mmCIF file of C-alpha atoms and ligand atoms in Angstrom:
data_model
loop_
_atom_site.group_PDB
_atom_site.id
_atom_site.type_symbol
_atom_site.label_atom_id
_atom_site.label_comp_id
_atom_site.label_asym_id
_atom_site.label_seq_id
_atom_site.Cartn_x
_atom_site.Cartn_y
_atom_site.Cartn_z
ATOM 1 C CA MET A 1 1.923 0.180 25.686
ATOM 2 C CA GLY A 2 3.912 -2.973 26.373
ATOM 3 C CA GLU A 3 3.184 -6.587 25.605
ATOM 4 C CA ASN A 4 1.284 -7.080 28.851
ATOM 5 C CA ASN A 5 -1.671 -4.970 27.908
ATOM 6 C CA ALA A 6 -4.092 -5.310 25.054
ATOM 7 C CA ARG A 7 -3.715 -1.925 23.418
ATOM 8 C CA LEU A 8 -3.594 -2.012 19.667
ATOM 9 C CA VAL A 9 -1.717 0.348 17.380
ATOM 10 C CA ALA A 10 -3.004 0.664 13.813
ATOM 11 C CA VAL A 11 -0.617 2.132 11.251
ATOM 12 C CA LEU A 12 -1.983 3.313 7.931
ATOM 13 C CA THR A 13 0.817 3.794 5.415
ATOM 14 C CA GLY A 14 0.702 5.559 2.064
ATOM 15 C CA ALA A 15 3.022 6.415 -0.801
ATOM 16 C CA GLY A 16 5.091 8.795 1.358
ATOM 17 C CA VAL A 17 6.499 5.819 3.278
ATOM 18 C CA SER A 18 8.013 4.386 0.089
ATOM 19 C CA THR A 19 9.276 7.548 -1.588
ATOM 20 C CA GLU A 20 12.444 7.404 0.557
ATOM 21 C CA SER A 21 13.013 3.962 -1.020
ATOM 22 C CA GLY A 22 12.933 5.520 -4.489
ATOM 23 C CA ILE A 23 9.367 4.580 -5.377
ATOM 24 C CA PRO A 24 7.369 7.556 -6.659
ATOM 25 C CA ASP A 25 3.767 8.231 -5.655
ATOM 26 C CA TYR A 26 1.854 6.643 -8.522
ATOM 27 C CA ARG A 27 -1.732 6.561 -7.392
ATOM 28 C CA GLY A 28 -2.329 9.573 -5.153
ATOM 29 C CA PRO A 29 -4.169 12.726 -6.225
ATOM 30 C CA GLN A 30 -0.826 14.270 -7.250
ATOM 31 C CA GLY A 31 0.600 10.926 -8.350
ATOM 32 C CA VAL A 32 2.328 9.918 -11.563
ATOM 33 C CA TRP A 33 -0.733 8.193 -12.969
ATOM 34 C CA ARG A 34 -3.298 10.864 -12.171
ATOM 35 C CA LYS A 35 -1.172 13.581 -13.729
ATOM 36 C CA ASN A 36 -0.490 11.621 -16.925
ATOM 37 C CA PRO A 37 -3.602 10.355 -18.753
ATOM 38 C CA GLY A 38 -1.470 8.063 -20.949
ATOM 39 C CA ALA A 39 -0.019 6.377 -17.887
ATOM 40 C CA GLU A 40 -3.402 6.256 -16.167
ATOM 41 C CA ARG A 41 -4.766 4.155 -19.062
ATOM 42 C CA LEU A 42 -2.130 1.498 -18.327
ATOM 43 C CA VAL A 43 -3.612 0.975 -14.879
ATOM 44 C CA THR A 44 -7.293 1.383 -15.782
ATOM 45 C CA TYR A 45 -9.055 -1.973 -15.786
ATOM 46 C CA ARG A 46 -11.291 -1.460 -18.821
ATOM 47 C CA ALA A 47 -8.495 -0.168 -21.045
ATOM 48 C CA TYR A 48 -6.232 -2.988 -19.902
ATOM 49 C CA MET A 49 -8.825 -5.652 -20.701
ATOM 50 C CA ASP A 50 -9.899 -4.140 -24.032
ATOM 51 C CA ASP A 51 -6.613 -3.068 -25.606
ATOM 52 C CA PRO A 52 -3.704 -5.485 -26.217
ATOM 53 C CA GLU A 53 -1.351 -2.537 -26.760
ATOM 54 C CA VAL A 54 -2.177 -1.227 -23.272
ATOM 55 C CA ARG A 55 -1.309 -4.655 -21.869
ATOM 56 C CA ARG A 56 1.989 -4.834 -23.774
ATOM 57 C CA GLU A 57 2.905 -1.355 -22.540
ATOM 58 C CA SER A 58 1.894 -2.337 -18.993
ATOM 59 C CA TRP A 59 4.204 -5.361 -19.102
ATOM 60 C CA ARG A 60 7.058 -3.163 -20.348
ATOM 61 C CA MET A 61 6.356 -0.790 -17.460
ATOM 62 C CA ARG A 62 6.350 -3.684 -14.951
ATOM 63 C CA MET A 63 9.706 -4.907 -16.312
ATOM 64 C CA THR A 64 11.318 -1.588 -15.448
ATOM 65 C CA SER A 65 9.455 -0.862 -12.210
ATOM 66 C CA PRO A 66 11.614 0.584 -9.414
ATOM 67 C CA VAL A 67 9.678 -1.697 -7.029
ATOM 68 C CA TRP A 68 11.872 -4.730 -7.817
ATOM 69 C CA ARG A 69 15.125 -3.158 -6.693
ATOM 70 C CA ALA A 70 13.745 -0.981 -3.882
ATOM 71 C CA GLU A 71 14.972 -1.556 -0.349
ATOM 72 C CA PRO A 72 13.043 -0.788 2.849
ATOM 73 C CA ASN A 73 13.978 2.477 4.584
ATOM 74 C CA ALA A 74 14.147 3.713 8.176
ATOM 75 C CA GLY A 75 10.363 4.192 8.259
ATOM 76 C CA HIS A 76 9.680 0.550 7.362
ATOM 77 C CA ARG A 77 12.320 -0.603 9.851
ATOM 78 C CA ALA A 78 10.801 1.498 12.656
ATOM 79 C CA LEU A 79 7.521 -0.380 12.237
ATOM 80 C CA VAL A 80 9.383 -3.694 12.462
ATOM 81 C CA ASP A 81 10.892 -2.431 15.736
ATOM 82 C CA LEU A 82 7.407 -1.548 16.974
ATOM 83 C CA GLU A 83 6.161 -5.066 16.256
ATOM 84 C CA ARG A 84 9.226 -6.697 17.831
ATOM 85 C CA SER A 85 8.767 -4.613 20.995
ATOM 86 C CA GLY A 86 5.690 -6.742 21.650
ATOM 87 C CA THR A 87 3.223 -3.936 20.989
ATOM 88 C CA PRO A 88 0.087 -5.383 19.383
ATOM 89 C CA MET A 89 -0.063 -3.691 15.988
ATOM 90 C CA ARG A 90 -1.370 -3.962 12.476
ATOM 91 C CA ILE A 91 -0.255 -2.203 9.309
ATOM 92 C CA ILE A 92 -2.856 -1.153 6.763
ATOM 93 C CA THR A 93 -1.026 -0.084 3.623
ATOM 94 C CA GLN A 94 -1.980 1.623 0.401
ATOM 95 C CA ASN A 95 1.367 0.537 -1.057
ATOM 96 C CA ILE A 96 1.764 -2.438 -3.377
ATOM 97 C CA ASP A 97 5.548 -2.746 -3.133
ATOM 98 C CA GLY A 98 5.808 -5.337 -0.336
ATOM 99 C CA LEU A 99 8.467 -3.277 1.476
ATOM 100 C CA HIS A 100 6.898 -3.718 4.937
ATOM 101 C CA GLN A 101 7.232 -7.490 4.592
ATOM 102 C CA LYS A 102 10.695 -7.166 3.042
ATOM 103 C CA ALA A 103 11.762 -5.087 6.076
ATOM 104 C CA GLY A 104 10.591 -7.863 8.389
ATOM 105 C CA SER A 105 6.992 -7.071 9.354
ATOM 106 C CA THR A 106 4.966 -10.280 9.776
ATOM 107 C CA PRO A 107 2.990 -10.728 6.518
ATOM 108 C CA ARG A 108 -0.292 -11.586 8.252
ATOM 109 C CA LYS A 109 -0.063 -8.286 10.155
ATOM 110 C CA VAL A 110 0.118 -6.275 6.918
ATOM 111 C CA LEU A 111 -3.164 -5.575 5.124
ATOM 112 C CA GLU A 112 -2.620 -4.526 1.519
ATOM 113 C CA LEU A 113 -5.594 -2.360 0.525
ATOM 114 C CA HIS A 114 -4.475 -2.083 -3.090
ATOM 115 C CA GLY A 115 -3.098 -5.591 -3.492
ATOM 116 C CA THR A 116 0.465 -6.550 -4.313
ATOM 117 C CA ALA A 117 2.739 -6.112 -7.320
ATOM 118 C CA SER A 118 4.655 -9.293 -6.553
ATOM 119 C CA THR A 119 1.801 -11.568 -7.643
ATOM 120 C CA VAL A 120 0.007 -12.012 -10.976
ATOM 121 C CA VAL A 121 -3.635 -12.987 -11.185
ATOM 122 C CA CYS A 122 -5.648 -14.350 -14.119
ATOM 123 C CA THR A 123 -8.707 -12.240 -14.937
ATOM 124 C CA GLY A 124 -10.346 -15.377 -16.365
ATOM 125 C CA CYS A 125 -9.864 -18.219 -13.862
ATOM 126 C CA GLY A 126 -8.444 -16.343 -10.865
ATOM 127 C CA ASP A 127 -5.213 -18.363 -10.874
ATOM 128 C CA ARG A 128 -2.386 -16.620 -9.018
ATOM 129 C CA GLY A 129 1.377 -16.949 -9.331
ATOM 130 C CA PRO A 130 4.621 -15.079 -8.728
ATOM 131 C CA MET A 131 5.208 -11.949 -10.791
ATOM 132 C CA GLU A 132 8.795 -13.091 -11.267
ATOM 133 C CA GLY A 133 7.651 -15.992 -13.475
ATOM 134 C CA ALA A 134 5.481 -13.746 -15.640
ATOM 135 C CA LEU A 135 8.276 -11.204 -16.050
ATOM 136 C CA ALA A 136 10.647 -13.995 -17.134
ATOM 137 C CA ARG A 137 8.143 -14.897 -19.866
ATOM 138 C CA VAL A 138 8.002 -11.250 -21.007
ATOM 139 C CA GLU A 139 11.786 -11.110 -21.067
ATOM 140 C CA ALA A 140 11.811 -14.324 -23.140
ATOM 141 C CA GLY A 141 9.622 -12.663 -25.761
ATOM 142 C CA GLU A 142 5.958 -12.988 -24.748
ATOM 143 C CA ALA A 143 4.835 -9.354 -24.917
ATOM 144 C CA ASP A 144 1.486 -10.121 -23.214
ATOM 145 C CA PRO A 145 1.805 -13.517 -21.535
ATOM 146 C CA PRO A 146 -1.546 -15.351 -21.202
ATOM 147 C CA CYS A 147 -2.611 -17.514 -18.243
ATOM 148 C CA LEU A 148 -0.982 -20.949 -18.506
ATOM 149 C CA SER A 149 -4.137 -22.628 -17.132
ATOM 150 C CA CYS A 150 -6.902 -21.060 -19.215
ATOM 151 C CA GLY A 151 -5.322 -18.652 -21.727
ATOM 152 C CA GLY A 152 -6.961 -15.670 -20.007
ATOM 153 C CA ILE A 153 -5.533 -12.191 -19.545
ATOM 154 C CA LEU A 154 -2.986 -11.872 -16.729
ATOM 155 C CA LYS A 155 -2.489 -8.741 -14.655
ATOM 156 C CA SER A 156 -0.629 -7.822 -11.501
ATOM 157 C CA ALA A 157 -2.619 -8.530 -8.329
ATOM 158 C CA THR A 158 -3.021 -4.826 -7.683
ATOM 159 C CA VAL A 159 -6.253 -2.849 -7.691
ATOM 160 C CA MET A 160 -6.472 -0.901 -10.943
ATOM 161 C CA PHE A 161 -8.595 2.206 -11.437
ATOM 162 C CA GLY A 162 -12.125 0.972 -12.106
ATOM 163 C CA GLN A 163 -11.669 -2.139 -9.956
ATOM 164 C CA ALA A 164 -13.239 -2.634 -6.541
ATOM 165 C CA LEU A 165 -11.036 -3.161 -3.520
ATOM 166 C CA ASP A 166 -11.232 -6.580 -1.899
ATOM 167 C CA SER A 167 -14.214 -6.450 0.462
ATOM 168 C CA GLY A 168 -12.704 -8.839 3.006
ATOM 169 C CA THR A 169 -9.599 -6.660 3.247
ATOM 170 C CA ILE A 170 -11.700 -3.501 3.712
ATOM 171 C CA GLN A 171 -13.751 -5.148 6.435
ATOM 172 C CA GLN A 172 -10.639 -6.233 8.309
ATOM 173 C CA ALA A 173 -9.171 -2.745 8.000
ATOM 174 C CA ALA A 174 -12.392 -1.172 9.297
ATOM 175 C CA LYS A 175 -12.412 -3.548 12.262
ATOM 176 C CA ILE A 176 -8.820 -2.626 13.127
ATOM 177 C CA ALA A 177 -9.724 1.077 12.912
ATOM 178 C CA ARG A 178 -12.679 0.510 15.281
ATOM 179 C CA VAL A 179 -10.755 -1.354 17.967
ATOM 180 C CA CYS A 180 -7.356 0.353 17.941
ATOM 181 C CA ASP A 181 -6.318 2.817 20.647
ATOM 182 C CA LEU A 182 -3.795 4.671 18.535
ATOM 183 C CA PHE A 183 -4.092 5.293 14.798
ATOM 184 C CA LEU A 184 -0.986 6.461 12.990
ATOM 185 C CA ALA A 185 -1.532 7.789 9.470
ATOM 186 C CA VAL A 186 1.863 7.955 7.798
ATOM 187 C CA GLY A 187 2.753 9.329 4.378
ATOM 188 C CA THR A 188 -0.805 9.434 3.111
ATOM 189 C CA SER A 189 -2.738 12.465 1.917
ATOM 190 C CA LEU A 190 -5.965 10.990 3.393
ATOM 191 C CA GLN A 191 -7.804 12.161 0.304
ATOM 192 C CA VAL A 192 -8.735 8.786 -1.155
ATOM 193 C CA GLU A 193 -11.031 6.088 0.144
ATOM 194 C CA PRO A 194 -10.986 3.920 2.089
ATOM 195 C CA ALA A 195 -8.026 5.511 3.857
ATOM 196 C CA ALA A 196 -9.977 8.657 4.736
ATOM 197 C CA SER A 197 -12.904 6.704 6.184
ATOM 198 C CA LEU A 198 -10.608 4.506 8.265
ATOM 199 C CA CYS A 199 -9.190 7.615 9.872
ATOM 200 C CA ARG A 200 -12.674 8.882 10.693
ATOM 201 C CA VAL A 201 -13.783 5.493 12.084
ATOM 202 C CA ALA A 202 -10.732 5.359 14.363
ATOM 203 C CA VAL A 203 -11.334 8.852 15.749
ATOM 204 C CA GLU A 204 -15.069 8.247 16.228
ATOM 205 C CA SER A 205 -14.230 5.022 18.069
ATOM 206 C CA GLY A 206 -12.052 6.942 20.507
ATOM 207 C CA ALA A 207 -8.558 6.310 19.149
ATOM 208 C CA ARG A 208 -5.808 8.884 19.361
ATOM 209 C CA LEU A 209 -4.871 10.062 15.880
ATOM 210 C CA VAL A 210 -1.308 10.915 14.912
ATOM 211 C CA ILE A 211 -0.644 12.124 11.368
ATOM 212 C CA VAL A 212 2.839 12.056 9.883
ATOM 213 C CA ASN A 213 2.749 13.721 6.480
ATOM 214 C CA ALA A 214 4.701 16.463 4.752
ATOM 215 C CA GLU A 215 1.544 18.135 3.423
ATOM 216 C CA PRO A 216 -1.666 19.106 5.254
ATOM 217 C CA THR A 217 -4.494 16.533 5.170
ATOM 218 C CA PRO A 218 -8.268 16.957 5.601
ATOM 219 C CA TYR A 219 -7.948 15.261 9.021
ATOM 220 C CA ASP A 220 -5.335 17.525 10.570
ATOM 221 C CA ALA A 221 -7.943 19.247 12.758
ATOM 222 C CA LEU A 222 -8.910 15.890 14.295
ATOM 223 C CA ALA A 223 -5.344 14.819 14.988
ATOM 224 C CA ASP A 224 -3.905 14.730 18.515
ATOM 225 C CA GLN A 225 -0.448 15.158 17.038
ATOM 226 C CA LEU A 226 0.765 16.388 13.652
ATOM 227 C CA ILE A 227 4.275 15.637 12.440
ATOM 228 C CA ARG A 228 5.683 17.280 9.306
ATOM 229 C CA GLU A 229 9.221 15.922 9.564
ATOM 230 C CA PRO A 230 10.491 13.390 7.005
ATOM 231 C CA ILE A 231 9.096 9.936 7.772
ATOM 232 C CA GLY A 232 12.535 8.343 7.981
ATOM 233 C CA THR A 233 13.326 10.417 11.069
ATOM 234 C CA ALA A 234 9.811 10.981 12.439
ATOM 235 C CA LEU A 235 8.725 7.354 12.602
ATOM 236 C CA PRO A 236 11.696 5.981 14.564
ATOM 237 C CA GLY A 237 11.143 8.786 17.119
ATOM 238 C CA LEU A 238 7.447 8.056 17.362
ATOM 239 C CA VAL A 239 8.049 4.335 17.790
ATOM 240 C CA SER A 240 10.515 5.044 20.623
ATOM 241 C CA GLU A 241 7.880 7.164 22.378
ATOM 242 C CA ILE A 242 5.301 4.385 22.069
ATOM 243 C CA THR A 243 7.575 1.609 23.276
ATOM 244 C CA ASP A 244 9.116 3.732 26.063
ATOM 245 C CA SER A 245 5.689 4.560 27.477
ATOM 246 C CA ALA A 246 5.052 0.836 28.078
HETATM 247 ZN ZN1 ZN B 1 -6.619 -18.395 -16.145
#
């Protein structure tokens, strides 16, 4: 699969890819939020919009998020190596931590299904800006900083529970799943949409499916290869196999 042929590798990444960077699984079925109703309220759109105390608590949580000091790990770096080998590839991620880009993956080749924590968006006018600026305002004493353009409620540019995923992003992800020749599902339980559907679309379109996950997934029976090893060692090995078979 070298740069002289048109084969495309799609890599779906989930929380498991970031746990080795010290970021817990928040959103998954066994994640921090789902197992703690109090925490889940902080990332539920309706509660966030309706309750100023939820917003203040959310800003406190963002201030102390492990995302800001997390560094990419061997799994992220392996995917950078795959891209730099000249293999056509796209990353579809469920993670909001920006670690693929921080590791060196080309931003336009990373589709963020659940948005990004490094940007704030106004729920009133749609204005976007860096999270860093909003956090500086919180640190300076604004417990729930409003939009500087319209006074509306600001939130991180991530998809909260009760919010729809961006339709353009889903369509792009579905297209990648349809046209890829190899679909790697890494560190995702494949129990939440649209990740599960993407996997099905890829297999039905004739792609080889490789699943790298510590726990069984509903798609294991469809996989051509199952890897249970830790991602930090499994992914570099897998990337070597792909680039060596060029
Ligand atoms: Zn606004």
